[in-house]
Amino acid sequence: MSCITGGAAAQDTKAISALVDSGAGLANSRPEAALILYRKAFDLSVHERRATEAMDAFSHIITLYNNAGRYDEALTEARRVQHLAASLRLYELSMAVYNSLANRFQRKGMYDSAMHYYYAAVTLAERHKVSNEAILPTLYANLSGVLDITGDDGKSIFYLRKAEAIARNINHEHLLALILINKGNSFANLGQIDSSTRDLKEALAIARRKHYLQWQHLALSNLAGNCNEQGQYREAIVYLEEALALKGAVDPNYKVTNLSLMGRAWMALGKDRLAEHYLLQSLEMAEAMNVVRGITQGHELLASLYARQGRFKEAYHHQGRYQLMKDSTEGKETRYNVNQLEVRYRTAQKDKEIVQKALQISRQKTQIKQRNLWILGISAGSVLLAVVAALLYSLYRSNWHQKRFQEEKLRSLEQEQEIGQLKAMMQGEEKERIRIAQDLHDGIGGMLASIKMNLNAIQEEQPEMRTLAGFDKVSGMLADTAGEVRKTAHNLMPDALTRQSLREALLLYCENNSSSQLQVDLQYDVAEACNKAAELFLYRIVQELVQNIVKHARASYAVIQLMLHGGRLSITVEDNGRGFDSDAPGRGAGLPNLKGRVETLQGYISIASRSGKGTTAHIEFDFSKLKNL
């Protein structure tokens, strides 16, 4: 390692900064000249073991390649620097390399690989003290982007809030703008459009004031996306026209997104020619640069546009390409791998906390022993027998009270742990339900849509098919099957709860499960509201009981009753079905699981049934415990 004086170190820092600044001035007009200057700055930084300066120069090199769409050259450079940084233990440079590789895999749609490198960078940043305080929040923000794409918006917001707190504390506006953009995108995916728009507008204000070109593109794109979701298509077009008019070198991926959003807005306004123009442009650019997400969205939107126009051959082609791309990038295996990486990272964090706490406890025990020895040594010859007796009695009383306190605390902790486990189990079940619902909707639903379009295309080519016996019947059966798939997906994922009250969600559930064979009614008398976690808990209880009626009871009528009286919430579900012997051992796991959940919240459950006389299930909770769920 080079040994240099303080004056020489400062001179080297100035030389490196001058090279980087000169390169930045040439990046737009003469990129190859800028690249030479960045490489000189990088080589000098590595020679003097200056990790921060090397990271800065490397980041400029990668940005220059990406803005020119030279992604393969960026990958080659990252691989070269990866080995160099590891061999010299330049940790900040390694973080930049991991971040660059993760960005590359994210753009390619290889999200589990992207997560691997983001977590590697985050682990380094948390383990080694770095001089640049912006590194860790930058990594948190980038990590959230993959979680957002793979549907883990809750985890995404968790990391973004950590990043936002650091960025505001160090007053780093460039980083804060990016964090607010990512946060706005996650809120939008969760349907919280007002929160999303608030963060995006703050980010756009910072980007405009500071002339952050890339962040202007992203903020404008996401604001346009929110407008599209709310049906404000003209407002979306205003944002997108501003984005497309921006001058300067940015990642072409941004333009792909803006063109796609523009096509979506014009399509919603019924301007099919304009929509097709922008969508084809977007798809062509995405395919040229192999931007997987842009290709997937392009095929999806064109399939919808052509189907609406009756151009069924083209619609079927794009629908097939969309389904193939979606299955390869967002399939179950990718989601599983991403989730496993998250679990391993969070487990490692918990293990580190446990070790730190154990070390702290060990130190405290040592200090207590030393203090006790010191007290005993001084007082051994001076304490009278009576004082010793009084002290022992006092210690006995203190220990007794302490023991009682510890027992109460332990019982409280055990109760909290059981509730925590129930929450975790509910969250896990909800994720699995959502995954299955999405697979039904996007997988089987998409296939049924493709079959329907294919039938329409055949019908257009062969008009005589309409006269064939059974053709209309098959078409009707196909529509009924698609409806059943949608109904099942909606039952698995009660999105009504996110937008409406528990009463309205249960009314919709009763309506969806009523038929000519079974009428399901709701009686609801709960004036006080509770949080969404408690509402979901109650919804799933009712759903479990009603599904048992639908599957086994052969009933013609069922009633659901929710009442709040004297601080006690009661749920009663009753049917007029064939009943069962309630004393006989059950064969399914549904009711035992339900009883376990109720007992975790110290609730009461009773199920009474007689053969041929129907079944009544009655459950009661202390409402204050539900509100703490």
XYZ file of C-alpha atoms in Angstrom:
629
model
C 0.000 0.000 0.000
C 1.302 3.457 -0.842
C 2.407 5.666 2.032
C 1.663 9.342 1.313
C 1.705 12.527 3.332
C -1.413 14.591 4.132
C -0.452 17.213 1.538
C 0.128 14.594 -1.142
C -3.162 12.913 -0.277
C -5.049 16.185 -0.692
C -3.282 16.798 -4.009
C -4.224 13.345 -5.295
C -7.836 13.901 -4.253
C -7.913 17.171 -6.193
C -6.397 15.494 -9.254
C -8.992 12.701 -9.175
C -11.858 15.183 -8.702
C -10.564 17.328 -11.588
C -10.524 14.290 -13.905
C -14.079 13.288 -12.912
C -15.388 16.857 -13.277
C -13.776 17.202 -16.711
C -15.307 13.893 -17.779
C -18.754 15.014 -16.607
C -18.435 18.131 -18.747
C -17.765 16.025 -21.845
C -20.223 13.166 -21.155
C -23.000 14.480 -23.423
C -20.958 15.948 -26.286
C -17.891 13.640 -26.404
C -18.637 10.447 -24.462
C -15.488 8.588 -25.559
C -13.272 11.454 -24.329
C -15.196 11.467 -21.046
C -14.647 7.706 -20.737
C -10.845 8.160 -21.014
C -10.876 10.745 -18.204
C -13.056 8.565 -15.962
C -10.685 5.620 -16.470
C -7.683 7.758 -15.532
C -9.479 8.876 -12.356
C -10.346 5.257 -11.566
C -6.810 3.949 -12.094
C -5.317 6.706 -9.903
C -7.881 6.007 -7.154
C -7.121 2.274 -7.148
C -3.360 2.893 -7.140
C -3.711 5.001 -3.982
C -6.295 2.617 -2.423
C -8.969 5.332 -2.363
C -12.188 3.294 -2.337
C -14.597 6.251 -2.312
C -12.968 8.002 -5.265
C -12.666 4.689 -7.161
C -16.365 4.005 -6.558
C -17.295 7.474 -7.861
C -15.229 7.075 -11.051
C -16.550 3.535 -11.623
C -20.164 4.745 -11.214
C -19.593 7.425 -13.869
C -18.184 4.821 -16.280
C -21.192 2.510 -15.815
C -23.674 5.400 -16.123
C -22.049 6.498 -19.384
C -22.333 2.967 -20.822
C -25.976 2.594 -19.686
C -27.056 5.976 -21.063
C -25.656 4.920 -24.431
C -27.448 1.548 -24.248
C -24.056 -0.245 -24.134
C -25.171 -2.723 -21.492
C -22.812 -5.571 -22.434
C -19.781 -3.295 -22.084
C -21.088 -2.162 -18.687
C -21.315 -5.803 -17.592
C -17.770 -6.564 -18.769
C -16.446 -3.543 -16.853
C -18.335 -4.543 -13.681
C -16.975 -8.110 -13.797
C -13.409 -6.800 -14.219
C -13.680 -4.374 -11.321
C -15.439 -6.965 -9.115
C -12.320 -9.138 -8.847
C -10.045 -6.116 -8.471
C -12.072 -4.661 -5.578
C -12.264 -8.013 -3.789
C -8.515 -8.643 -4.025
C -7.657 -5.143 -2.684
C -10.462 -5.157 -0.071
C -11.856 -1.875 -1.331
C -15.270 -2.428 0.222
C -16.982 0.719 -1.054
C -15.904 -0.145 -4.588
C -17.251 -3.695 -4.122
C -20.598 -2.222 -3.065
C -20.731 -0.122 -6.244
C -19.929 -3.196 -8.371
C -22.613 -5.317 -6.684
C -25.103 -2.490 -7.153
C -24.220 -2.232 -10.853
C -24.584 -5.996 -11.381
C -27.917 -5.980 -9.559
C -29.167 -3.136 -11.786
C -28.113 -5.146 -14.842
C -30.015 -8.269 -13.764
C -33.063 -6.218 -12.798
C -33.184 -4.699 -16.293
C -32.930 -8.224 -17.772
C -35.866 -9.426 -15.640
C -33.640 -11.791 -13.593
C -34.994 -10.561 -10.266
C -33.630 -13.300 -7.982
C -30.093 -12.622 -9.273
C -30.646 -8.885 -8.792
C -31.724 -9.466 -5.176
C -28.618 -11.582 -4.540
C -26.286 -8.732 -5.498
C -28.317 -6.017 -3.737
C -28.223 -8.008 -0.490
C -24.482 -8.613 -0.925
C -23.978 -4.845 -1.227
C -26.242 -4.056 1.741
C -24.454 -6.631 3.922
C -21.075 -5.038 3.125
C -22.417 -1.537 3.806
C -23.844 -2.565 7.195
C -20.742 -4.530 8.214
C -18.035 -2.002 7.254
C -18.014 1.664 8.155
C -18.050 3.708 4.941
C -17.085 7.333 4.497
C -19.974 8.070 2.113
C -23.193 8.164 4.178
C -25.334 8.000 1.037
C -24.254 4.457 0.095
C -26.533 2.496 2.428
C -29.759 4.444 1.699
C -28.979 4.192 -2.033
C -28.767 0.407 -1.737
C -31.993 0.286 0.295
C -33.729 2.307 -2.431
C -32.461 0.042 -5.237
C -33.356 -3.093 -3.279
C -36.904 -1.791 -2.860
C -37.239 -1.549 -6.639
C -36.974 -5.333 -7.099
C -39.300 -6.015 -4.161
C -41.760 -3.638 -5.790
C -41.605 -5.460 -9.145
C -42.029 -8.897 -7.514
C -45.084 -7.738 -5.566
C -43.534 -7.316 -2.086
C -44.620 -3.672 -1.769
C -44.838 -3.848 2.023
C -41.175 -4.888 2.301
C -40.284 -2.293 -0.324
C -41.773 0.523 1.774
C -39.994 -0.835 4.883
C -36.573 -0.367 3.225
C -37.561 2.948 1.619
C -38.546 4.464 4.970
C -35.154 3.473 6.375
C -33.477 5.059 3.351
C -35.619 8.218 3.534
C -34.732 8.838 7.198
C -30.994 8.687 6.410
C -31.273 10.840 3.265
C -33.214 13.577 5.087
C -30.778 13.456 8.017
C -27.733 14.018 5.777
C -29.669 16.469 3.540
C -28.916 14.487 0.363
C -31.531 15.818 -2.093
C -30.412 13.785 -5.120
C -30.863 10.552 -3.198
C -34.034 11.744 -1.444
C -35.706 12.411 -4.815
C -35.026 8.814 -5.948
C -36.304 7.379 -2.649
C -39.518 9.403 -2.877
C -40.044 8.186 -6.463
C -39.640 4.529 -5.449
C -41.856 5.058 -2.416
C -44.528 6.650 -4.596
C -44.404 3.666 -6.934
C -44.839 1.197 -4.036
C -47.788 3.135 -2.605
C -49.378 3.140 -6.076
C -49.065 -0.648 -6.285
C -50.828 -0.898 -2.912
C -53.662 1.286 -4.241
C -52.729 4.246 -1.991
C -52.749 6.780 -4.819
C -52.933 9.911 -2.636
C -49.799 8.928 -0.687
C -48.095 7.996 -3.949
C -48.878 11.308 -5.643
C -47.705 13.290 -2.599
C -44.265 11.642 -2.615
C -43.924 11.874 -6.411
C -44.762 15.584 -6.498
C -42.164 16.310 -3.798
C -39.599 14.325 -5.820
C -40.498 16.185 -9.025
C -40.142 19.553 -7.275
C -36.634 18.601 -6.080
C -35.662 17.254 -9.527
C -36.853 20.389 -11.333
C -35.133 22.719 -8.849
C -31.839 20.823 -8.984
C -32.085 19.847 -12.689
C -31.859 16.105 -11.945
C -32.748 14.863 -15.431
C -33.168 11.163 -14.645
C -35.382 11.817 -11.628
C -37.563 14.195 -13.659
C -38.178 11.359 -16.124
C -39.063 8.875 -13.390
C -41.263 11.237 -11.368
C -43.187 12.347 -14.463
C -43.650 8.723 -15.602
C -45.014 7.596 -12.233
C -47.320 10.617 -11.916
C -48.642 9.811 -15.390
C -49.179 6.203 -14.296
C -51.231 7.392 -11.307
C -53.329 9.606 -13.585
C -53.960 6.627 -15.882
C -55.101 4.520 -12.909
C -57.548 7.273 -11.849
C -58.898 7.792 -15.375
C -57.229 11.215 -15.697
C -55.784 10.451 -19.121
C -55.401 14.043 -20.352
C -53.399 14.934 -17.214
C -51.237 11.826 -17.809
C -50.479 12.972 -21.357
C -49.364 16.409 -20.072
C -46.835 14.764 -17.729
C -45.608 12.414 -20.479
C -45.207 15.175 -23.064
C -42.995 17.033 -20.580
C -40.932 13.864 -19.995
C -40.484 13.081 -23.702
C -39.461 16.705 -24.381
C -36.583 16.610 -21.855
C -33.153 16.951 -23.459
C -29.994 15.165 -22.344
C -28.517 11.684 -21.976
C -30.535 9.311 -19.798
C -31.082 5.569 -19.708
C -33.211 4.706 -22.824
C -35.266 2.445 -20.576
C -37.020 5.593 -19.300
C -38.176 6.490 -22.795
C -39.545 2.958 -23.275
C -41.699 3.418 -20.166
C -42.924 6.884 -21.191
C -43.895 5.743 -24.697
C -45.783 2.777 -23.253
C -47.686 5.000 -20.803
C -48.514 7.434 -23.622
C -49.939 4.565 -25.679
C -52.013 3.399 -22.698
C -53.470 6.910 -22.205
C -54.417 7.390 -25.881
C -55.911 3.889 -25.965
C -58.128 4.755 -22.981
C -59.245 7.930 -24.794
C -60.243 5.872 -27.857
C -57.456 7.235 -30.090
C -56.361 3.848 -31.378
C -54.026 5.095 -34.123
C -52.056 7.270 -31.721
C -52.043 4.478 -29.148
C -50.699 1.950 -31.664
C -48.013 4.439 -32.809
C -46.626 4.921 -29.297
C -46.963 1.268 -28.248
C -45.117 -0.026 -31.326
C -42.354 2.533 -30.723
C -42.053 1.423 -27.111
C -41.970 -2.280 -27.989
C -39.389 -1.753 -30.754
C -37.041 0.112 -28.380
C -37.551 -2.438 -25.596
C -36.766 -5.372 -27.906
C -33.700 -3.612 -29.323
C -32.268 -3.162 -25.811
C -33.761 -6.393 -24.380
C -35.646 -4.512 -21.635
C -37.777 -7.436 -20.442
C -40.392 -5.487 -18.508
C -40.935 -3.112 -21.436
C -41.326 -6.044 -23.847
C -43.860 -7.740 -21.550
C -45.976 -4.610 -21.112
C -45.803 -3.806 -24.816
C -47.213 -7.187 -25.862
C -49.924 -7.006 -23.186
C -51.179 -3.585 -24.276
C -51.033 -4.363 -28.011
C -52.996 -7.589 -27.450
C -55.710 -5.594 -25.690
C -55.743 -2.883 -28.399
C -55.959 -5.308 -31.319
C -58.634 -7.425 -29.634
C -60.761 -4.313 -29.210
C -60.348 -3.506 -32.898
C -61.306 -7.047 -33.941
C -57.784 -7.771 -35.251
C -57.792 -11.158 -33.574
C -54.773 -12.724 -35.282
C -52.502 -9.907 -34.144
C -54.143 -9.865 -30.705
C -53.566 -13.602 -30.285
C -49.915 -13.248 -31.331
C -49.204 -10.506 -28.783
C -51.221 -12.245 -26.040
C -49.132 -15.388 -26.472
C -45.856 -13.432 -26.361
C -47.050 -11.539 -23.263
C -47.975 -14.739 -21.415
C -44.638 -16.360 -22.302
C -42.625 -13.333 -21.098
C -44.654 -12.973 -17.897
C -44.326 -16.644 -16.980
C -40.542 -16.554 -17.475
C -39.876 -13.385 -15.414
C -42.560 -13.390 -12.736
C -43.154 -17.099 -12.224
C -43.469 -18.937 -8.955
C -39.804 -19.984 -8.879
C -38.566 -16.391 -9.200
C -40.914 -15.181 -6.467
C -39.788 -18.073 -4.247
C -36.088 -17.321 -4.796
C -36.575 -13.605 -4.069
C -38.475 -14.422 -0.882
C -35.776 -16.887 0.275
C -33.090 -14.221 -0.201
C -35.134 -11.814 1.906
C -35.578 -14.452 4.639
C -31.844 -15.270 4.721
C -30.899 -11.587 4.926
C -33.390 -10.793 7.692
C -32.369 -13.958 9.600
C -28.731 -12.885 9.453
C -29.749 -9.491 10.855
C -31.608 -11.165 13.730
C -28.648 -13.455 14.463
C -26.380 -10.417 14.656
C -28.751 -8.715 17.085
C -28.896 -11.849 19.260
C -25.087 -12.050 19.428
C -24.870 -8.352 20.345
C -27.468 -8.753 23.090
C -25.709 -11.845 24.454
C -22.430 -9.922 24.579
C -24.129 -7.022 26.370
C -25.694 -9.389 28.938
C -22.318 -11.049 29.525
C -20.704 -7.667 30.197
C -23.489 -6.679 32.565
C -23.083 -9.944 34.507
C -19.356 -9.328 34.848
C -19.964 -5.798 36.118
C -22.552 -7.062 38.623
C -20.134 -9.711 39.953
C -17.371 -7.147 40.375
C -19.733 -4.738 42.135
C -20.988 -7.467 44.488
C -17.437 -8.523 45.401
C -16.515 -4.915 46.126
C -19.548 -4.468 48.422
C -18.907 -7.732 50.264
C -15.219 -6.946 50.779
C -15.899 -3.576 52.392
C -18.856 -4.658 54.501
C -17.703 -8.144 55.633
C -16.158 -7.036 58.936
C -18.559 -4.221 59.750
C -22.056 -5.535 59.225
C -23.718 -6.825 62.411
C -25.692 -10.029 62.539
C -28.976 -8.148 62.856
C -28.210 -6.017 59.818
C -27.294 -9.143 57.861
C -30.570 -10.755 58.891
C -32.524 -7.650 57.866
C -30.653 -7.528 54.568
C -31.372 -11.190 53.883
C -35.042 -10.659 54.666
C -35.118 -7.633 52.418
C -33.433 -9.576 49.632
C -35.912 -12.404 50.091
C -38.866 -10.007 49.783
C -37.267 -8.259 46.830
C -36.591 -11.559 45.076
C -40.152 -12.692 45.748
C -41.589 -9.520 44.230
C -39.083 -9.713 41.379
C -40.068 -13.318 40.725
C -43.747 -12.389 40.668
C -42.974 -9.502 38.322
C -40.916 -11.752 36.035
C -43.686 -14.371 35.964
C -46.259 -11.737 34.996
C -43.899 -10.340 32.383
C -43.246 -13.849 31.016
C -46.977 -14.539 30.707
C -47.425 -11.218 28.925
C -44.513 -11.956 26.565
C -45.874 -15.433 25.823
C -49.264 -13.914 24.972
C -47.602 -11.290 22.760
C -45.517 -14.025 21.095
C -48.641 -16.079 20.350
C -50.347 -13.032 18.855
C -47.190 -12.260 16.869
C -47.118 -15.831 15.566
C -50.798 -15.519 14.624
C -50.067 -12.289 12.742
C -47.126 -13.895 10.940
C -49.233 -16.951 10.051
C -52.042 -14.714 8.761
C -49.574 -12.699 6.678
C -48.076 -15.893 5.254
C -51.512 -17.309 4.419
C -52.590 -14.039 2.803
C -49.460 -13.994 0.639
C -50.159 -17.568 -0.462
C -53.825 -16.759 -1.180
C -52.772 -13.713 -3.203
C -50.202 -15.807 -5.101
C -52.805 -18.483 -5.940
C -55.342 -15.814 -6.903
C -52.808 -14.143 -9.196
C -51.912 -17.505 -10.752
C -55.604 -18.188 -11.393
C -56.239 -14.712 -12.764
C -53.045 -14.274 -14.803
C -52.379 -17.932 -15.675
C -55.649 -19.802 -16.239
C -57.508 -16.528 -16.804
C -54.959 -15.480 -19.428
C -55.174 -18.854 -21.150
C -58.974 -18.669 -21.258
C -58.723 -15.181 -22.737
C -56.324 -16.499 -25.383
C -58.686 -19.389 -26.204
C -61.585 -16.950 -26.512
C -59.617 -14.722 -28.896
C -58.557 -17.765 -30.907
C -62.198 -18.853 -31.242
C -63.146 -15.357 -32.368
C -60.325 -15.389 -34.920
C -61.525 -18.759 -36.315
C -65.079 -17.419 -36.408
C -63.925 -14.402 -38.412
C -62.046 -16.583 -40.901
C -64.716 -19.306 -41.117
C -68.175 -17.659 -40.791
C -69.865 -21.004 -41.401
C -68.585 -22.128 -37.949
C -71.401 -20.114 -36.375
C -73.950 -22.532 -37.811
C -72.287 -25.617 -36.316
C -74.266 -27.334 -33.582
C -72.751 -26.742 -30.179
C -70.525 -23.789 -31.176
C -72.544 -21.292 -29.111
C -72.713 -23.799 -26.254
C -68.918 -24.166 -26.158
C -68.518 -20.387 -26.277
C -70.977 -20.020 -23.389
C -69.230 -22.707 -21.329
C -65.924 -20.910 -21.906
C -67.397 -17.614 -20.647
C -68.903 -19.383 -17.585
C -65.540 -21.003 -16.793
C -63.766 -17.644 -17.025
C -66.385 -16.185 -14.673
C -65.849 -18.991 -12.141
C -62.075 -18.446 -12.243
C -62.564 -14.722 -11.586
C -64.998 -15.449 -8.748
C -62.572 -17.904 -7.118
C -59.682 -15.440 -7.462
C -61.752 -12.661 -5.865
C -62.746 -14.940 -2.946
C -59.086 -15.757 -2.347
C -58.033 -12.094 -2.440
C -60.720 -9.869 -0.814
C -59.549 -6.570 -2.289
C -62.919 -5.124 -1.206
C -61.488 -4.933 2.326
C -58.774 -2.490 1.205
C -61.368 -0.124 -0.262
C -64.467 -0.695 1.885
C -65.569 -1.512 5.422
C -65.869 -5.032 6.849
C -69.668 -4.813 6.575
C -69.541 -3.939 2.860
C -66.943 -6.669 2.178
C -69.118 -9.284 3.944
C -72.236 -8.132 2.056
C -70.347 -8.621 -1.215
C -69.136 -12.039 -0.013
C -72.714 -13.095 0.826
C -73.895 -11.932 -2.587
C -71.113 -13.848 -4.384
C -71.865 -17.078 -2.482
C -75.648 -16.942 -2.763
C -77.265 -18.979 -5.523
C -80.527 -20.666 -6.400
C -79.523 -23.519 -4.053
C -78.282 -21.434 -1.085
C -79.297 -17.991 0.231
C -76.699 -16.333 2.529
C -77.810 -13.282 4.581
C -75.873 -10.883 6.832
C -76.977 -9.226 10.089
C -74.387 -6.649 11.163
C -74.524 -4.478 14.305
C -70.953 -3.294 15.023
C -70.798 0.486 15.397
C -67.116 0.743 16.376
C -64.421 0.284 13.709
C -61.234 -1.770 14.086
C -57.997 -1.913 12.091
C -57.571 -3.745 8.767
C -55.631 -6.644 10.348
C -58.560 -7.344 12.720
C -61.091 -6.946 9.893
C -59.177 -9.476 7.780
C -59.043 -11.860 10.781
C -62.849 -11.660 11.212
C -63.437 -11.938 7.439
C -61.409 -15.161 7.263
C -63.317 -16.652 10.225
C -66.646 -16.006 8.499
C -65.233 -17.279 5.193
C -64.076 -20.558 6.816
C -67.503 -21.177 8.381
C -69.460 -20.319 5.212
C -67.206 -22.487 3.040
C -67.930 -25.431 5.369
C -71.646 -24.806 4.779
C -71.190 -24.609 0.985
C -69.086 -27.796 0.865
C -70.810 -30.051 3.402
C -74.133 -28.789 4.792
C -76.465 -29.120 1.773
C -78.326 -26.139 3.241
C -80.798 -23.839 1.507
C -80.360 -20.940 3.946
C -77.510 -19.543 6.069
C -77.245 -16.399 8.187
C -74.152 -14.546 9.416
C -74.552 -12.339 12.494
C -71.888 -9.939 13.875
C -72.787 -7.949 17.019
C -70.860 -5.721 19.457
C -72.328 -5.389 22.939
C -70.697 -4.533 26.271
C -67.187 -4.700 24.827
C -67.750 -8.245 23.471
C -67.853 -8.976 19.729
C -69.876 -12.051 18.823
C -69.983 -13.941 15.539
C -72.793 -16.419 14.882
C -73.080 -18.442 11.661
C -76.130 -20.711 11.377
C -77.527 -22.938 8.610
C -80.525 -25.268 8.073
C -78.449 -28.056 6.533
C -78.042 -31.731 7.288
C -75.828 -31.130 10.335
C -73.366 -33.609 11.824
C -72.492 -35.387 15.053
C -70.510 -32.697 16.917
C -69.149 -35.294 19.384
C -67.600 -37.429 16.632
C -63.890 -36.822 15.819
C -63.438 -34.459 12.846
C -61.585 -35.466 9.723
C -60.577 -32.032 8.443
C -58.101 -29.433 9.721
C -60.330 -26.379 9.140
C -62.214 -26.275 12.450
C -59.199 -27.164 14.680
C -57.194 -24.398 12.980
C -60.077 -21.974 13.503
C -60.329 -22.915 17.196
C -56.574 -22.397 17.601
C -56.775 -18.878 16.182
C -59.743 -17.940 18.372
C -58.022 -19.248 21.522
C -54.833 -17.298 20.722
C -56.826 -14.089 21.228
C -58.448 -15.623 24.359
C -61.758 -15.909 22.560
C -64.593 -18.399 23.071
C -65.886 -20.766 20.390
C -68.796 -23.187 20.425
C -70.123 -25.345 17.566
C -73.452 -27.111 18.057
C -74.966 -29.472 15.489
C -77.355 -32.391 15.216
C -77.947 -34.640 12.238
C -80.762 -33.205 10.137
C -81.119 -30.115 12.385
C -78.481 -27.763 10.957
C -75.381 -26.258 12.583
C -74.729 -23.167 14.728
C -71.221 -21.772 15.304
C -70.839 -19.075 17.975
C -67.615 -17.141 18.639
C -66.927 -14.303 21.099
C -63.953 -11.946 21.558
C -62.953 -9.162 23.909
C -63.135 -6.290 21.389
C -60.134 -4.482 22.941
C -57.905 -7.483 22.149
C -59.075 -7.487 18.537
C -58.183 -3.813 18.162
C -54.595 -4.619 19.242
C -54.179 -7.329 16.597
